[in-house]
């Protein structure tokens, strides 16, 4: 799947314009209002951003992974909360349905997800199951042609906006093999949302807990109509999501480098531009080299993904996506730290962009699998081959 080169170039330039003209001027409002304005969300819908990864036959734009990474890279150039509005529709919310859903489920849900009329969240994490995703306790008890869901989900991105969840619950006993993935409409009786989470950064990104109490879901809402397959669906979805996030991290690194360069050019100390000092140049050079390395890795992995989709569960691509996620998210944190350093005291002030981005990027080493989980995936795969 890929969009033809000419249409993709048009899309990319309109995305670049949108980010520069519509989103960047709103970065400060986002910090104060903790929400993305409705007119920006409707522009995003109009541009097709909610359906970037969904094939054209289901109403989406049908980008390849390489193309999607290129767009994610652009969205890394502004506050990360903007991308999060459509991020779950493009990634972890929708992809389980696309990869493992029945044709009927795809036809029923993907077109509305692609237009953004339906916001879909990914509900895996629980109070006692974060990195250890196979330990989830939310239960799905069979009752005739329904399942009754009970449990709670934590830190669910876009839950306050969601019309449905791709939700993992235990239906078939212990361990990974006992987990099923459900499509759960958010208006079912028994679903309640917690208070909005107060986070270190990424203001405007909406997350909260989701509690399920005796929620009756028709059995046909299990993705692919096959119980016990939900853990693998979740893992495949996360592999893909990690690559998307890696691209986002590379875009943010470029923005941070741009902010640092501007400051190094304009700020004068000891009678000259600070950018003329070698110790400042060393920090700029490290950031440039590392972000170049990360972006090269992301592009290579995306190309491999397009050749052999993770939906076919390809351990080599999973391992490389983990490498990309680990390296690029750690990299962008180092770049952000150097940016603050280059800005000196000014970089510690709320008014400075780099102070905000410094807080925003901290999450990247945690969500969709911590750096330590990526290390574990890489190390295990290497040992398995050996
Ligand atoms: N694609 C397809 N299948 C996969 C897979 C992948 N990427 N990773 C694992 N599986 C399969 C395994 O092959 C195994 O299947 P079999 O039992 O048929 O052999 C099954 O899933 C269980 O896998 P495994 O034994 O590796 O599971 P573990 O409990 O050891 O967990 C990790 C593996 C740690 C990798 C997983 O729990 C993980 O990714 N944790 C982080 C979760 C996360 O990212 N949370 C973020 C919040 S969600 S936004």
Coordinates of C-alpha atoms and ligand atoms in Angstrom, one line a residue:
X1 CA 0.0 0.0 0.0
X2 CA 1.3 3.5 -0.9
X3 CA 0.0 6.8 -2.2
X4 CA 1.4 7.7 -5.7
X5 CA 4.4 10.0 -5.5
X6 CA 2.7 13.1 -7.0
X7 CA -0.3 13.0 -4.6
X8 CA 2.1 12.3 -1.7
X9 CA 4.2 15.3 -2.5
X10 CA 1.1 17.5 -2.5
X11 CA 0.0 16.0 0.8
X12 CA 3.4 16.6 2.3
X13 CA 3.6 20.2 1.3
X14 CA 0.1 20.9 2.6
X15 CA 1.0 19.3 5.9
X16 CA 4.2 21.4 6.1
X17 CA 2.1 24.6 5.4
X18 CA -0.5 23.5 7.9
X19 CA 2.1 23.0 10.6
X20 CA 3.9 26.3 9.9
X21 CA 0.8 28.5 9.4
X22 CA -1.8 26.9 11.7
X23 CA -0.2 24.9 14.4
X24 CA 3.0 26.7 15.3
X25 CA 1.2 30.0 16.0
X26 CA -1.1 28.0 18.4
X27 CA 1.7 26.3 20.5
X28 CA 1.4 28.8 23.3
X29 CA -2.4 28.6 23.5
X30 CA -2.1 24.9 23.8
X31 CA 0.0 25.3 26.9
X32 CA -2.5 27.6 28.5
X33 CA -5.8 26.0 27.3
X34 CA -4.7 22.3 27.6
X35 CA -6.8 21.5 24.5
X36 CA -6.6 21.6 20.7
X37 CA -9.0 24.2 19.3
X38 CA -12.1 22.7 17.5
X39 CA -11.3 24.6 14.2
X40 CA -7.9 23.0 14.1
X41 CA -9.4 19.5 14.6
X42 CA -11.9 20.1 11.8
X43 CA -9.0 21.2 9.5
X44 CA -7.2 18.0 10.4
X45 CA -10.3 16.0 9.4
X46 CA -10.6 17.9 6.1
X47 CA -6.9 17.1 5.3
X48 CA -7.5 13.4 5.8
X49 CA -5.0 13.2 8.7
X50 CA -7.2 10.7 10.7
X51 CA -7.0 8.2 7.9
X52 CA -3.4 8.4 6.8
X53 CA -2.7 4.7 7.5
X54 CA -6.0 3.4 6.4
X55 CA -6.3 1.9 2.9
X56 CA -8.2 3.9 0.3
X57 CA -10.8 1.1 0.0
X58 CA -11.9 1.9 3.6
X59 CA -11.9 5.7 3.0
X60 CA -8.3 6.5 4.1
X61 CA -5.3 8.0 2.4
X62 CA -3.5 4.7 2.2
X63 CA 0.1 5.8 3.0
X64 CA 2.9 3.3 3.1
X65 CA 4.8 3.1 6.4
X66 CA 7.7 5.1 4.8
X67 CA 5.2 7.8 3.8
X68 CA 3.5 7.7 7.2
X69 CA 6.9 8.2 8.9
X70 CA 7.6 11.2 6.7
X71 CA 4.3 12.8 7.8
X72 CA 5.0 11.9 11.4
X73 CA 8.4 13.5 11.0
X74 CA 6.7 16.8 10.0
X75 CA 4.4 16.7 12.9
X76 CA 7.4 16.4 15.2
X77 CA 8.2 20.0 14.3
X78 CA 5.5 21.3 16.5
X79 CA 4.0 20.6 20.0
X80 CA 3.4 16.9 20.2
X81 CA -0.2 17.3 21.4
X82 CA -1.4 18.3 17.9
X83 CA -0.4 14.9 16.5
X84 CA -2.0 13.1 19.4
X85 CA -5.5 14.2 18.3
X86 CA -5.3 11.9 15.3
X87 CA -2.5 9.7 16.5
X88 CA -4.6 6.9 17.9
X89 CA -6.8 6.8 14.8
X90 CA -3.8 6.5 12.6
X91 CA -1.9 4.0 14.9
X92 CA -2.7 2.0 17.9
X93 CA -6.5 2.4 17.9
X94 CA -7.2 1.4 14.3
X95 CA -4.4 -0.9 13.2
X96 CA -5.6 -4.0 15.2
X97 CA -8.9 -3.8 13.2
X98 CA -7.0 -3.5 9.9
X99 CA -4.5 -6.2 10.6
X100 CA -6.6 -8.8 12.3
X101 CA -10.3 -7.7 12.0
X102 CA -12.9 -9.5 9.9
X103 CA -13.9 -7.8 6.6
X104 CA -17.2 -6.9 8.3
X105 CA -15.4 -5.2 11.2
X106 CA -13.1 -3.3 8.8
X107 CA -16.1 -2.1 6.8
X108 CA -18.0 -1.1 9.8
X109 CA -15.3 0.9 11.7
X110 CA -12.4 1.9 9.5
X111 CA -14.3 4.5 7.3
X112 CA -15.5 6.4 10.3
X113 CA -12.1 6.2 11.9
X114 CA -10.5 7.5 8.7
X115 CA -12.7 10.6 8.6
X116 CA -12.2 11.3 12.3
X117 CA -15.9 11.0 12.9
X118 CA -15.0 8.2 15.3
X119 CA -12.1 8.6 17.6
X120 CA -10.6 5.3 18.6
X121 CA -8.3 4.7 21.6
X122 CA -6.1 1.7 22.5
X123 CA -6.8 0.3 25.9
X124 CA -4.1 -2.1 27.1
X125 CA -2.4 -0.6 30.1
X126 CA -3.8 -1.2 33.6
X127 CA -2.9 -0.1 37.1
X128 CA -0.9 -3.4 37.6
X129 CA 0.0 -4.1 33.9
X130 CA 2.2 -1.6 32.2
X131 CA 5.5 -3.1 30.8
X132 CA 4.2 -6.6 31.6
X133 CA 1.3 -6.3 29.2
X134 CA 0.4 -10.0 29.4
X135 CA -0.5 -9.5 33.1
X136 CA -3.7 -7.6 32.4
X137 CA -6.6 -8.4 34.7
X138 CA -9.6 -6.9 32.9
X139 CA -11.8 -9.9 32.5
X140 CA -14.2 -10.8 29.7
X141 CA -16.6 -13.5 30.9
X142 CA -18.6 -15.2 28.2
X143 CA -22.4 -15.0 28.7
X144 CA -24.3 -16.5 25.7
X145 CA -23.5 -14.4 22.7
X146 CA -22.0 -11.6 24.8
X147 CA -18.9 -11.0 26.9
X148 CA -19.2 -9.2 30.2
X149 CA -16.2 -6.9 30.8
X150 CA -14.9 -5.9 34.2
X151 CA -11.7 -4.0 35.0
X152 CA -9.8 -0.8 34.7
X153 CA -7.5 0.7 32.1
X154 CA -4.9 3.4 32.9
X155 CA -3.4 6.4 31.0
X156 CA -5.5 5.8 27.9
X157 CA -4.6 8.4 25.3
X158 CA -7.7 10.1 23.7
X159 CA -10.1 8.3 26.1
X160 CA -11.9 11.6 26.8
X161 CA -12.5 12.1 23.1
X162 CA -13.1 8.4 22.1
X163 CA -16.2 6.9 20.5
X164 CA -14.6 3.4 20.8
X165 CA -11.7 1.5 22.2
X166 CA -9.6 -1.3 20.9
X167 CA -9.5 -3.0 24.3
X168 CA -7.6 -6.0 25.6
X169 CA -9.3 -8.3 28.1
X170 CA -8.7 -11.7 29.5
X171 CA -11.2 -14.2 28.2
X172 CA -9.3 -17.5 27.9
X173 CA -7.3 -18.1 31.0
X174 CA -3.8 -17.0 32.2
X175 CA -0.9 -15.6 30.2
X176 CA -0.7 -14.0 26.8
X177 CA -2.7 -16.7 25.1
X178 CA -5.7 -15.9 27.3
X179 CA -6.1 -12.3 26.0
X180 CA -8.7 -11.1 23.4
X181 CA -8.9 -7.8 21.6
X182 CA -12.4 -6.2 21.5
X183 CA -13.9 -3.2 19.7
X184 CA -15.8 -1.5 22.5
X185 CA -18.0 1.5 21.8
X186 CA -17.5 4.1 24.6
X187 CA -21.2 4.7 25.1
X188 CA -22.0 1.2 26.4
X189 CA -23.5 1.1 29.9
X190 CA -20.9 0.4 32.6
X191 CA -18.1 2.4 31.0
X192 CA -16.9 5.4 33.0
X193 CA -13.9 7.8 32.6
X194 CA -11.6 9.0 35.3
X195 CA -10.5 12.6 35.9
X196 CA -8.1 13.9 33.1
X197 CA -4.5 13.0 34.0
X198 CA -2.3 15.9 35.0
X199 CA 1.0 15.3 33.2
X200 CA 4.6 16.6 33.2
X201 CA 4.2 17.8 29.6
X202 CA 2.3 17.4 26.3
X203 CA -0.4 19.7 27.4
X204 CA -3.4 19.3 25.1
X205 CA -2.9 15.6 24.9
X206 CA -5.9 13.9 26.6
X207 CA -5.5 10.9 28.8
X208 CA -7.5 9.3 31.6
X209 CA -8.5 6.0 33.2
X210 CA -11.3 3.9 31.8
X211 CA -13.4 1.7 34.2
X212 CA -15.5 -1.1 33.0
X213 CA -18.2 -2.5 35.2
X214 CA -20.4 -5.3 33.8
X215 CA -20.1 -3.9 30.3
X216 CA -21.9 -6.2 27.9
X217 CA -20.2 -6.5 24.5
X218 CA -21.5 -8.8 21.7
X219 CA -19.1 -11.7 21.1
X220 CA -18.8 -10.6 17.5
X221 CA -16.9 -7.5 18.7
X222 CA -13.8 -9.6 19.3
X223 CA -11.3 -8.5 16.6
X224 CA -11.2 -11.2 13.9
X225 CA -13.9 -13.2 15.8
X226 CA -11.0 -15.2 17.3
X227 CA -10.6 -15.2 21.1
X228 CA -7.1 -15.6 22.6
X229 CA -5.4 -13.7 19.8
X230 CA -5.5 -10.2 21.4
X231 CA -2.0 -10.1 22.8
X232 CA -0.4 -10.8 19.4
X233 CA -2.7 -8.1 17.8
X234 CA -1.5 -5.6 20.5
X235 CA 2.2 -6.5 19.9
X236 CA 1.9 -6.0 16.2
X237 CA 0.1 -2.7 16.6
X238 CA 2.8 -1.6 19.0
X239 CA 5.6 -2.5 16.6
X240 CA 4.1 -0.3 14.1
X241 CA 3.3 2.5 16.5
X242 CA 6.9 2.5 17.7
X243 CA 8.2 3.2 14.3
X244 CA 5.8 6.1 13.9
X245 CA 6.9 7.6 17.2
X246 CA 10.5 7.2 16.2
X247 CA 9.9 9.4 13.2
X248 CA 8.0 11.9 15.4
X249 CA 11.1 12.0 17.7
X250 CA 13.4 12.8 14.7
X251 CA 11.2 15.7 13.6
X252 CA 11.2 17.1 17.1
X253 CA 15.0 16.8 17.2
X254 CA 15.2 18.9 14.1
X255 CA 12.9 21.5 15.6
X256 CA 15.0 21.6 18.8
X257 CA 18.1 22.0 16.7
X258 CA 16.5 24.8 14.8
X259 CA 15.6 26.6 18.0
X260 CA 19.1 26.1 19.3
X261 CA 20.7 27.4 16.1
X262 CA 18.6 30.5 16.1
X263 CA 19.5 31.2 19.7
X264 CA 23.2 30.5 19.1
X265 CA 23.2 33.0 16.2
X266 CA 21.3 35.8 18.0
X267 CA 22.7 35.5 21.5
X268 CA 25.9 37.4 22.2
X269 CA 28.3 36.8 25.1
X270 CA 32.0 37.8 25.6
X271 CA 31.5 40.1 22.6
X272 CA 30.5 37.5 20.0
X273 CA 27.7 35.2 18.9
X274 CA 27.6 32.2 21.2
X275 CA 27.4 30.0 18.1
X276 CA 30.9 30.9 17.3
X277 CA 32.2 29.2 20.4
X278 CA 33.4 25.7 19.9
X279 CA 31.8 24.3 23.0
X280 CA 28.4 25.4 21.7
X281 CA 29.2 24.0 18.2
X282 CA 30.1 20.7 19.8
X283 CA 26.6 20.4 21.3
X284 CA 25.0 21.4 18.0
X285 CA 27.2 18.9 16.1
X286 CA 26.3 16.0 18.5
X287 CA 22.6 16.8 18.1
X288 CA 22.9 17.0 14.3
X289 CA 24.8 13.7 14.0
X290 CA 22.6 11.8 16.3
X291 CA 19.4 13.0 14.7
X292 CA 20.7 12.2 11.3
X293 CA 21.6 8.7 12.5
X294 CA 18.1 8.2 14.0
X295 CA 16.3 9.4 10.9
X296 CA 18.4 7.1 8.7
X297 CA 17.5 4.2 11.0
X298 CA 13.8 5.1 10.9
X299 CA 13.8 5.3 7.1
X300 CA 15.6 2.0 6.7
X301 CA 13.2 0.3 9.1
X302 CA 10.1 1.8 7.5
X303 CA 11.4 0.5 4.1
X304 CA 11.8 -3.0 5.5
X305 CA 8.3 -2.7 7.1
X306 CA 6.9 -1.9 3.7
X307 CA 8.6 -4.9 2.2
X308 CA 7.4 -7.2 4.9
X309 CA 4.6 -5.8 7.0
X310 CA 4.7 -6.5 10.8
X311 CA 1.1 -7.7 10.4
X312 CA 2.8 -10.9 9.2
X313 CA 4.6 -10.9 12.5
X314 CA 8.2 -10.5 11.3
X315 CA 10.6 -10.7 14.2
X316 CA 13.4 -8.9 12.3
X317 CA 11.2 -5.9 11.7
X318 CA 9.9 -5.9 15.3
X319 CA 13.5 -5.9 16.5
X320 CA 14.5 -3.1 14.2
X321 CA 11.4 -1.0 15.2
X322 CA 12.5 -1.5 18.8
X323 CA 16.0 -0.3 17.9
X324 CA 14.5 2.8 16.2
X325 CA 12.2 3.6 19.1
X326 CA 15.0 3.1 21.7
X327 CA 17.6 5.2 19.8
X328 CA 15.5 8.0 18.5
X329 CA 13.5 8.7 21.7
X330 CA 16.7 8.6 23.8
X331 CA 18.3 10.8 21.1
X332 CA 15.6 13.4 21.2
X333 CA 15.9 13.6 25.0
X334 CA 19.6 14.3 24.7
X335 CA 18.9 16.9 22.0
X336 CA 16.3 18.6 24.2
X337 CA 18.7 18.6 27.1
X338 CA 21.4 20.2 25.0
X339 CA 18.9 22.8 23.6
X340 CA 18.1 23.9 27.1
X341 CA 21.9 24.0 27.9
X342 CA 22.5 26.2 24.8
X343 CA 19.7 28.6 25.9
X344 CA 21.2 28.8 29.4
X345 CA 18.8 30.3 32.0
X346 CA 16.4 31.4 29.3
X347 CA 15.9 27.7 28.4
X348 CA 14.6 27.0 31.9
X349 CA 11.8 29.6 31.6
X350 CA 8.2 28.7 30.8
X351 CA 8.2 31.2 28.0
X352 CA 10.8 29.3 26.1
X353 CA 9.9 26.7 23.5
X354 CA 12.7 24.4 24.5
X355 CA 11.5 24.3 28.1
X356 CA 8.2 23.0 26.9
X357 CA 9.6 20.5 24.4
X358 CA 12.1 19.3 27.0
X359 CA 9.1 18.2 29.1
X360 CA 7.1 16.9 26.1
X361 CA 9.8 14.6 24.8
X362 CA 10.3 12.9 28.2
X363 CA 7.2 10.8 27.6
X364 CA 8.7 9.4 24.4
X365 CA 11.0 7.1 26.3
X366 CA 8.1 5.7 28.2
X367 CA 5.0 5.3 26.1
X368 CA 4.4 2.5 23.6
X369 CA 7.1 0.6 25.5
X370 CA 9.9 2.0 27.7
X371 CA 13.5 2.1 26.5
X372 CA 14.1 -0.9 28.8
X373 CA 11.3 -2.9 27.0
X374 CA 12.9 -2.1 23.7
X375 CA 16.2 -3.3 25.0
X376 CA 14.5 -6.5 26.1
X377 CA 12.9 -7.0 22.7
X378 CA 16.2 -6.4 20.9
X379 CA 18.2 -8.6 23.2
X380 CA 15.8 -11.5 23.2
X381 CA 15.6 -11.5 19.4
X382 CA 19.4 -11.5 19.1
X383 CA 19.7 -14.4 21.5
X384 CA 16.8 -16.3 19.8
X385 CA 18.8 -16.1 16.5
X386 CA 22.0 -17.2 18.1
Ligands
LIG1 N1 4.3 -9.6 17.0 C1 3.6 -10.7 17.0 N2 3.6 -11.6 18.0 C2 4.3 -11.3 19.1 C3 5.1 -10.2 19.2 C4 5.1 -9.3 18.0 N3 5.8 -8.2 18.0 N4 5.7 -10.1 20.3 C5 5.4 -11.3 21.0 N5 4.5 -12.0 20.2 C6 3.9 -13.3 20.5 C7 5.0 -14.3 20.9 O1 5.5 -14.9 19.7 C8 4.2 -15.2 21.7 O2 3.5 -16.1 21.0 P1 3.5 -17.7 21.2 O3 3.1 -17.9 22.6 O4 2.6 -18.3 20.2 O5 5.0 -18.1 21.0 C9 3.2 -14.4 22.5 O6 3.1 -13.2 21.7 C10 3.7 -14.0 23.9 O7 4.9 -13.3 23.7 P2 6.1 -13.2 24.8 O8 6.2 -14.5 25.5 O9 7.2 -12.6 24.2 O10 5.4 -12.2 25.9 P3 6.0 -11.5 27.1 O11 4.9 -11.5 28.2 O12 7.3 -12.0 27.5 O13 6.1 -9.9 26.8 C11 6.9 -7.9 25.9 C12 6.8 -9.4 25.8 C13 7.8 -7.5 27.1 C14 7.7 -7.5 24.6 C15 5.6 -7.2 25.9 O14 4.9 -7.4 27.1 C16 5.7 -5.7 25.7 O15 5.8 -5.2 24.6 N6 5.5 -4.9 26.8 C17 5.4 -3.5 26.7 C18 4.0 -3.1 26.5 C19 3.9 -1.7 26.1 O16 4.5 -1.2 25.1 N7 3.0 -0.9 26.7 C20 2.9 0.5 26.4 C21 1.5 0.9 26.7 S1 0.4 0.6 25.4 S2 0.5 2.4 24.5

